[in-house]
Tab-separated table of C-alpha atoms in Angstrom:
chain	number	residue	atom	x	y	z
F	1	MET	CA	2.177	13.279	-11.485
F	2	LYS	CA	1.721	9.543	-12.065
F	3	PHE	CA	0.670	8.277	-15.401
F	4	SER	CA	-2.906	7.112	-15.291
F	5	HIS	CA	-3.525	3.588	-16.385
F	6	PRO	CA	-6.323	3.584	-18.956
F	7	GLY	CA	-8.595	1.341	-16.810
F	8	ARG	CA	-8.059	3.504	-13.784
F	9	LEU	CA	-8.767	6.782	-15.708
F	10	ALA	CA	-11.984	5.243	-17.142
F	11	THR	CA	-13.095	4.232	-13.670
F	12	ALA	CA	-12.383	7.677	-12.206
F	13	VAL	CA	-14.384	9.218	-15.074
F	14	THR	CA	-17.230	6.756	-14.378
F	15	ILE	CA	-17.243	7.704	-10.651
F	16	SER	CA	-17.539	11.372	-11.533
F	17	ALA	CA	-20.303	10.585	-13.986
F	18	VAL	CA	-22.134	8.726	-11.301
F	19	LEU	CA	-21.879	11.608	-8.977
F	20	VAL	CA	-23.151	13.955	-11.574
F	21	ALA	CA	-26.077	11.679	-12.294
F	22	THR	CA	-26.834	11.455	-8.609
F	23	THR	CA	-27.177	15.119	-8.187
F	24	ALA	CA	-29.145	15.443	-11.452
F	25	ALA	CA	-31.499	12.814	-10.136
F	26	CYS	CA	-32.246	15.143	-7.228
F	27	GLY	CA	-33.791	17.657	-9.590
F	28	ARG	CA	-30.876	19.920	-9.699
F	29	ASP	CA	-30.012	21.876	-12.839
F	30	GLY	CA	-27.648	19.640	-14.747
F	31	GLY	CA	-26.277	22.565	-16.700
F	32	SER	CA	-24.992	24.360	-13.648
F	33	THR	CA	-21.131	24.619	-13.072
F	34	GLU	CA	-20.002	21.911	-10.637
F	35	GLY	CA	-19.616	23.438	-7.123
F	36	ALA	CA	-20.276	26.942	-8.337
F	37	ALA	CA	-22.495	27.738	-5.354
F	38	ALA	CA	-19.799	26.496	-3.011
F	39	ALA	CA	-17.107	28.793	-4.400
F	40	GLY	CA	-15.458	31.046	-1.808
F	41	GLN	CA	-16.436	28.811	1.112
F	42	SER	CA	-13.855	27.379	3.548
F	43	VAL	CA	-13.143	23.710	4.002
F	44	THR	CA	-10.734	22.119	6.515
F	45	LEU	CA	-8.888	18.960	5.514
F	46	SER	CA	-7.828	17.083	8.544
F	47	LEU	CA	-5.174	14.461	7.526
F	48	SER	CA	-3.905	11.730	9.910
F	49	THR	CA	-0.287	12.463	8.898
F	50	LEU	CA	1.753	14.172	6.277
F	51	ASN	CA	4.786	12.031	7.245
F	52	ASN	CA	3.725	9.483	4.594
F	53	PRO	CA	3.866	10.079	0.759
F	54	PHE	CA	0.450	8.515	0.446
F	55	PHE	CA	-1.283	11.282	2.337
F	56	VAL	CA	0.858	13.918	0.663
F	57	ASP	CA	-0.822	12.695	-2.604
F	58	VAL	CA	-4.178	12.825	-0.969
F	59	ARG	CA	-3.521	16.518	0.099
F	60	ASP	CA	-2.235	17.395	-3.348
F	61	GLY	CA	-5.363	15.987	-5.052
F	62	ALA	CA	-7.547	17.835	-2.626
F	63	GLN	CA	-5.748	21.132	-3.167
F	64	GLU	CA	-5.900	20.720	-6.896
F	65	ALA	CA	-9.733	20.259	-6.715
F	66	ALA	CA	-10.177	23.051	-4.281
F	67	ASP	CA	-8.251	25.438	-6.544
F	68	GLU	CA	-10.311	24.471	-9.548
F	69	LEU	CA	-13.655	24.881	-7.567
F	70	GLY	CA	-12.743	28.130	-5.787
F	71	LEU	CA	-12.806	26.687	-2.345
F	72	ASP	CA	-10.507	27.843	0.406
F	73	LEU	CA	-8.894	24.750	1.696
F	74	ASP	CA	-7.136	24.675	5.075
F	75	VAL	CA	-4.983	21.530	5.453
F	76	VAL	CA	-4.011	20.443	9.047
F	77	ASP	CA	-1.761	17.540	10.003
F	78	ALA	CA	-2.747	15.545	13.046
F	79	GLN	CA	0.676	13.816	13.184
F	80	ASN	CA	-1.006	10.498	13.920
F	81	ASP	CA	-2.472	11.660	17.195
F	82	SER	CA	-6.184	11.302	17.712
F	83	THR	CA	-6.345	13.997	20.328
F	84	THR	CA	-4.547	16.442	18.045
F	85	GLN	CA	-7.028	15.696	15.277
F	86	ALA	CA	-10.024	16.236	17.541
F	87	ASN	CA	-8.685	19.619	18.646
F	88	GLN	CA	-7.977	20.622	15.050
F	89	ILE	CA	-11.470	19.747	14.026
F	90	ALA	CA	-12.927	21.723	17.000
F	91	ASN	CA	-10.765	24.684	16.086
F	92	ALA	CA	-11.984	24.470	12.438
F	93	VAL	CA	-15.545	24.686	13.633
F	94	THR	CA	-14.939	27.712	15.923
F	95	GLY	CA	-12.749	29.214	13.169
F	96	GLY	CA	-15.677	29.360	10.775
F	97	ALA	CA	-15.127	26.415	8.426
F	98	ASP	CA	-18.090	25.597	6.235
F	99	GLY	CA	-17.241	21.897	6.013
F	100	VAL	CA	-14.718	19.286	7.174
F	101	VAL	CA	-12.942	16.574	5.233
F	102	VAL	CA	-11.345	14.085	7.630
F	103	ASN	CA	-8.881	11.333	7.160
F	104	PRO	CA	-9.058	9.709	10.638
F	105	VAL	CA	-6.003	8.837	12.719
F	106	ASP	CA	-8.285	6.220	14.407
F	107	SER	CA	-11.680	5.399	12.846
F	108	ASP	CA	-13.195	4.709	16.365
F	109	ALA	CA	-11.992	7.885	17.949
F	110	ALA	CA	-12.981	9.944	14.910
F	111	GLY	CA	-16.700	9.537	15.733
F	112	ALA	CA	-16.275	11.688	18.775
F	113	ALA	CA	-13.785	14.071	17.035
F	114	VAL	CA	-16.233	15.110	14.345
F	115	GLN	CA	-19.151	15.688	16.778
F	116	PRO	CA	-18.475	19.527	17.070
F	117	ALA	CA	-18.752	19.766	13.239
F	118	LEU	CA	-21.978	17.712	13.173
F	119	GLY	CA	-23.389	19.607	16.068
F	120	ALA	CA	-22.901	22.860	14.225
F	121	ASP	CA	-24.682	21.293	11.210
F	122	LEU	CA	-21.495	21.230	9.108
F	123	PRO	CA	-21.056	18.508	6.397
F	124	VAL	CA	-18.416	15.970	7.176
F	125	VAL	CA	-16.785	13.948	4.343
F	126	GLY	CA	-14.497	11.041	5.285
F	127	VAL	CA	-11.544	10.250	2.988
F	128	ASP	CA	-9.651	6.878	2.789
F	129	ARG	CA	-10.701	5.789	6.313
F	130	ALA	CA	-14.178	5.418	7.808
F	131	VAL	CA	-15.486	7.509	10.688
F	132	ASP	CA	-17.057	4.983	13.143
F	133	GLY	CA	-19.896	5.994	15.458
F	134	ALA	CA	-21.002	9.149	13.504
F	135	ASP	CA	-23.505	9.826	10.700
F	136	ILE	CA	-21.207	11.680	8.337
F	137	THR	CA	-22.270	13.047	5.008
F	138	SER	CA	-20.181	10.779	2.723
F	139	LEU	CA	-17.137	8.542	2.669
F	140	VAL	CA	-14.679	8.497	-0.224
F	141	SER	CA	-12.444	5.498	0.081
F	142	SER	CA	-10.798	2.673	-1.709
F	143	ASP	CA	-12.231	-0.908	-1.538
F	144	ASN	CA	-9.874	-2.130	1.011
F	145	VAL	CA	-11.441	-5.445	1.612
F	146	ALA	CA	-11.247	-6.275	-2.128
F	147	GLY	CA	-7.726	-4.983	-2.157
F	148	GLY	CA	-6.740	-7.225	0.733
F	149	ARG	CA	-8.093	-10.225	-1.202
F	150	GLN	CA	-6.131	-9.121	-4.276
F	151	ALA	CA	-2.999	-8.958	-2.153
F	152	ALA	CA	-3.603	-12.486	-0.902
F	153	GLU	CA	-3.986	-13.786	-4.465
F	154	ALA	CA	-0.754	-12.024	-5.600
F	155	LEU	CA	1.292	-13.326	-2.599
F	156	ALA	CA	-0.121	-16.917	-3.055
F	157	ALA	CA	0.815	-16.891	-6.640
F	158	ALA	CA	4.352	-15.612	-5.930
F	159	ILE	CA	5.109	-18.381	-3.335
F	160	GLY	CA	3.619	-21.215	-5.320
F	161	GLU	CA	0.502	-21.382	-3.148
F	162	GLU	CA	2.343	-22.991	-0.185
F	163	GLY	CA	4.455	-22.007	2.767
F	164	THR	CA	4.360	-19.779	5.828
F	165	VAL	CA	3.760	-16.041	5.768
F	166	ILE	CA	3.651	-13.140	8.095
F	167	VAL	CA	1.423	-10.050	8.118
F	168	LEU	CA	2.504	-6.467	9.079
F	169	GLN	CA	-0.651	-4.618	10.280
F	170	GLY	CA	-1.220	-0.856	10.139
F	171	VAL	CA	-2.501	1.469	12.857
F	172	ALA	CA	-4.844	-0.360	15.140
F	173	GLY	CA	-8.340	1.078	14.971
F	174	THR	CA	-8.105	2.327	11.433
F	175	SER	CA	-10.717	1.121	8.922
F	176	ALA	CA	-8.042	0.777	6.312
F	177	SER	CA	-6.003	-1.704	8.440
F	178	ARG	CA	-9.064	-3.554	9.523
F	179	ASP	CA	-10.525	-3.977	6.093
F	180	ARG	CA	-7.216	-4.781	4.344
F	181	GLY	CA	-6.528	-7.410	7.054
F	182	GLN	CA	-10.048	-8.852	6.733
F	183	GLY	CA	-9.684	-9.120	2.910
F	184	PHE	CA	-6.276	-10.660	3.149
F	185	ALA	CA	-7.389	-13.219	5.780
F	186	GLU	CA	-10.409	-14.189	3.657
F	187	GLY	CA	-8.328	-14.504	0.494
F	188	ILE	CA	-5.438	-16.398	2.016
F	189	ALA	CA	-7.807	-18.861	3.671
F	190	GLU	CA	-8.630	-20.204	0.230
F	191	PHE	CA	-5.101	-21.715	-0.042
F	192	ALA	CA	-4.940	-24.748	2.221
F	193	ASP	CA	-1.153	-25.005	2.069
F	194	ILE	CA	-0.421	-21.521	3.198
F	195	GLU	CA	-0.159	-20.761	6.946
F	196	VAL	CA	-0.150	-17.284	8.469
F	197	VAL	CA	2.368	-17.831	11.341
F	198	ALA	CA	2.613	-14.218	12.706
F	199	THR	CA	0.550	-10.958	12.596
F	200	GLN	CA	1.892	-7.839	14.263
F	201	THR	CA	1.347	-4.070	13.925
F	202	ALA	CA	4.043	-1.766	12.650
F	203	ASN	CA	1.697	1.211	12.519
F	204	PHE	CA	2.043	1.887	8.748
F	205	ASP	CA	5.608	3.027	9.467
F	206	ARG	CA	8.765	2.037	7.511
F	207	ALA	CA	11.153	2.163	10.416
F	208	GLN	CA	8.841	0.197	12.799
F	209	ALA	CA	8.348	-2.384	10.018
F	210	LEU	CA	12.069	-2.857	9.763
F	211	ASP	CA	12.316	-3.694	13.458
F	212	VAL	CA	9.150	-5.810	13.531
F	213	ALA	CA	10.045	-7.707	10.369
F	214	THR	CA	13.516	-8.369	11.604
F	215	ASN	CA	12.192	-9.901	14.868
F	216	LEU	CA	9.451	-11.920	13.159
F	217	LEU	CA	11.884	-13.344	10.614
F	218	GLN	CA	14.212	-14.423	13.391
F	219	SER	CA	11.267	-16.191	15.085
F	220	HIS	CA	10.024	-17.651	11.863
F	221	PRO	CA	13.063	-18.462	9.672
F	222	ASP	CA	11.080	-20.482	7.212
F	223	THR	CA	8.898	-17.554	6.186
F	224	VAL	CA	8.489	-17.340	2.444
F	225	GLY	CA	5.989	-14.429	2.182
F	226	ILE	CA	5.068	-11.205	3.823
F	227	PHE	CA	1.997	-9.096	3.386
F	228	ALA	CA	2.211	-5.508	4.594
F	229	GLU	CA	-0.857	-3.404	4.776
F	230	ASN	CA	0.915	-0.478	3.145
F	231	ASP	CA	3.986	0.155	0.971
F	232	GLU	CA	5.948	1.969	3.810
F	233	MET	CA	5.836	-1.203	5.898
F	234	ALA	CA	6.570	-3.369	2.842
F	235	LEU	CA	9.704	-1.349	2.234
F	236	GLY	CA	10.631	-1.720	5.895
F	237	ALA	CA	10.293	-5.480	5.482
F	238	ILE	CA	12.470	-5.374	2.347
F	239	GLN	CA	15.144	-3.598	4.313
F	240	ALA	CA	15.017	-6.379	6.884
F	241	LEU	CA	15.232	-9.046	4.114
F	242	GLY	CA	18.081	-7.455	2.194
F	243	ALA	CA	18.996	-9.560	-0.814
F	244	ARG	CA	16.456	-12.179	0.207
F	245	ALA	CA	13.586	-9.821	-0.866
F	246	GLY	CA	11.976	-11.013	-4.128
F	247	ASP	CA	14.234	-14.112	-4.130
F	248	ASP	CA	13.374	-16.524	-1.385
F	249	VAL	CA	10.975	-14.221	0.475
F	250	MET	CA	8.196	-12.511	-1.442
F	251	VAL	CA	6.705	-9.236	-0.197
F	252	VAL	CA	3.436	-7.698	-1.201
F	253	GLY	CA	2.408	-4.130	-0.238
F	254	PHE	CA	-0.541	-1.882	-0.565
F	255	ASP	CA	-0.916	1.798	-1.771
F	256	GLY	CA	1.069	2.103	-5.009
F	257	THR	CA	3.284	4.855	-3.793
F	258	ASP	CA	6.273	6.067	-5.939
F	259	ASP	CA	8.662	4.115	-3.689
F	260	GLY	CA	6.445	1.029	-3.769
F	261	LEU	CA	6.199	1.155	-7.544
F	262	ALA	CA	9.927	1.492	-7.806
F	263	ALA	CA	10.395	-1.510	-5.640
F	264	VAL	CA	8.052	-3.473	-7.880
F	265	GLU	CA	10.016	-2.426	-10.835
F	266	SER	CA	13.323	-3.526	-9.252
F	267	GLY	CA	11.833	-6.845	-8.264
F	268	SER	CA	12.257	-6.494	-4.521
F	269	LEU	CA	8.512	-6.044	-4.111
F	270	VAL	CA	6.405	-8.702	-5.760
F	271	ALA	CA	3.272	-6.594	-5.974
F	272	THR	CA	1.522	-3.688	-4.511
F	273	VAL	CA	-2.252	-3.040	-4.523
F	274	ALA	CA	-2.382	0.465	-5.924
F	275	GLN	CA	-4.782	2.957	-4.620
F	276	GLN	CA	-5.400	6.329	-6.189
F	277	PRO	CA	-4.489	8.726	-3.438
F	278	THR	CA	-4.675	11.867	-5.571
F	279	GLU	CA	-8.060	10.827	-6.780
F	280	LEU	CA	-9.209	10.112	-3.279
F	281	GLY	CA	-8.292	13.686	-2.260
F	282	ARG	CA	-9.845	15.142	-5.412
F	283	GLN	CA	-13.086	13.214	-5.014
F	284	SER	CA	-13.447	14.133	-1.339
F	285	VAL	CA	-13.313	17.847	-2.178
F	286	GLU	CA	-15.533	17.467	-5.205
F	287	VAL	CA	-18.169	15.770	-2.922
F	288	MET	CA	-17.753	18.496	-0.342
F	289	SER	CA	-18.295	21.146	-2.965
F	290	ARG	CA	-21.488	19.475	-4.151
F	291	VAL	CA	-22.827	19.263	-0.577
F	292	LEU	CA	-22.013	22.917	0.123
F	293	ALA	CA	-23.888	23.813	-3.054
F	294	GLY	CA	-26.942	22.173	-1.604
F	295	GLU	CA	-26.743	18.875	-3.681
F	296	THR	CA	-27.313	15.298	-2.454
F	297	VAL	CA	-24.448	12.809	-2.766
F	298	ASP	CA	-24.127	9.138	-2.155
F	299	SER	CA	-23.168	8.109	1.390
F	300	GLU	CA	-20.222	5.960	0.066
F	301	ILE	CA	-18.060	6.773	-2.975
F	302	PRO	CA	-15.800	3.846	-3.855
F	303	VAL	CA	-12.458	4.385	-5.632
F	304	PRO	CA	-11.095	1.203	-7.157
F	305	VAL	CA	-7.744	-0.395	-6.507
F	306	GLN	CA	-5.512	-2.422	-8.949
F	307	THR	CA	-2.855	-4.982	-8.422
F	308	VAL	CA	0.534	-3.803	-9.741
F	309	THR	CA	3.223	-6.363	-10.673
F	310	THR	CA	6.306	-6.249	-12.957
F	311	GLU	CA	3.968	-6.909	-15.876
F	312	ASN	CA	1.961	-3.603	-15.536
F	313	VAL	CA	4.072	-1.415	-13.292
F	314	GLY	CA	5.191	0.713	-16.377
F	315	ASP	CA	1.595	1.973	-16.668
F	316	PHE	CA	1.835	3.487	-13.124
F	317	LEU	CA	5.364	5.029	-13.127
F	318	GLN	CA	5.947	8.751	-13.685
C-alpha cells in the first residue's frame, strides 16, 4: 500500500467528514454505524478494465471498503468494451444486485448501459469517470480538469515555458480524457511561447503510446515536451524516447501509479498528477453503502489530485 502524503490523507478524512455531515443533515441518527443497514446486500462493481494498474487499485480500495462494511462485492471487468459492460450491468440487475458502481468504458455509452439498473430503481454510483445522459445517484471522481491544468504548469516549468509539445490522449468518449485534455489545453494556453503541434489518442495504453509517440516524434523532431493523459501512455512515450526522456524531452503523466512514481524517482518522467485510485474505490463503495442504508449523499464527491515531482515523490512511494 502506498504511503499517504499528509495533505492527501487529511483531504480524504475531510471528504469522509463531509459525507457524514451530509447524512446527518438529513436527520439521520449520527450515532449509527456507517452502512450498517446495508450490510449483507450485494453490489456489482463494473470496471472498464483490469489490464491497468490504476483500476486494480480502484478495485482493491472498493473491496477493502466492502469487506469492512459487510457488503457482497461482485467485480466484473469490461475489458474496455462498452457492449460487454452493458451486458454485465444488465446481468447484475437480473442477478439480483442491490446497487451498481460503474467505471465507464465510454462515458457517453454508459448512459444507456446503466438504464436497466435505473429502471429497476437500483442506485448507480459512478467512479473515476462520468456517466453521461443518465441521472445517476452520485459520482466519485478526481478533479481531472484541475489536474490537467496542473500537468500543463509542470510541463511548462520543465521546458522553460517555450517550445513545441505533443499530447497523447486517452480513450475517446471518456470523461477522464475529455476533462484532462480540457484542463491541459486551458493551462498551456497561458504560455504564449509553447505550441501544441500534435494531439493523438493512444487509448490509455502503454504499447499503443509507444507506437504513437514514435511516429509523432519522427514527424515533429523538435518536440521538447509530451503530456500523456495517464501514466501508462507516459511510460510508452518514455520507451519511445529512450535516453532522451527527462533530458531533452520532458514527459508529464497522470495517475500516480507505482510505475509512474518510479519513473519520476528515476528522472525519466518529470511529473505525474497523482490520483488516489484506492481512495476512489473506497469512497464509491462507502457512498453506495450509505445510499443502500437509505441515506442521502452528494451528487458529486471530488477526490483531490496532487502534482508529484522529484521533490515530493518520496512521500508517495511504498
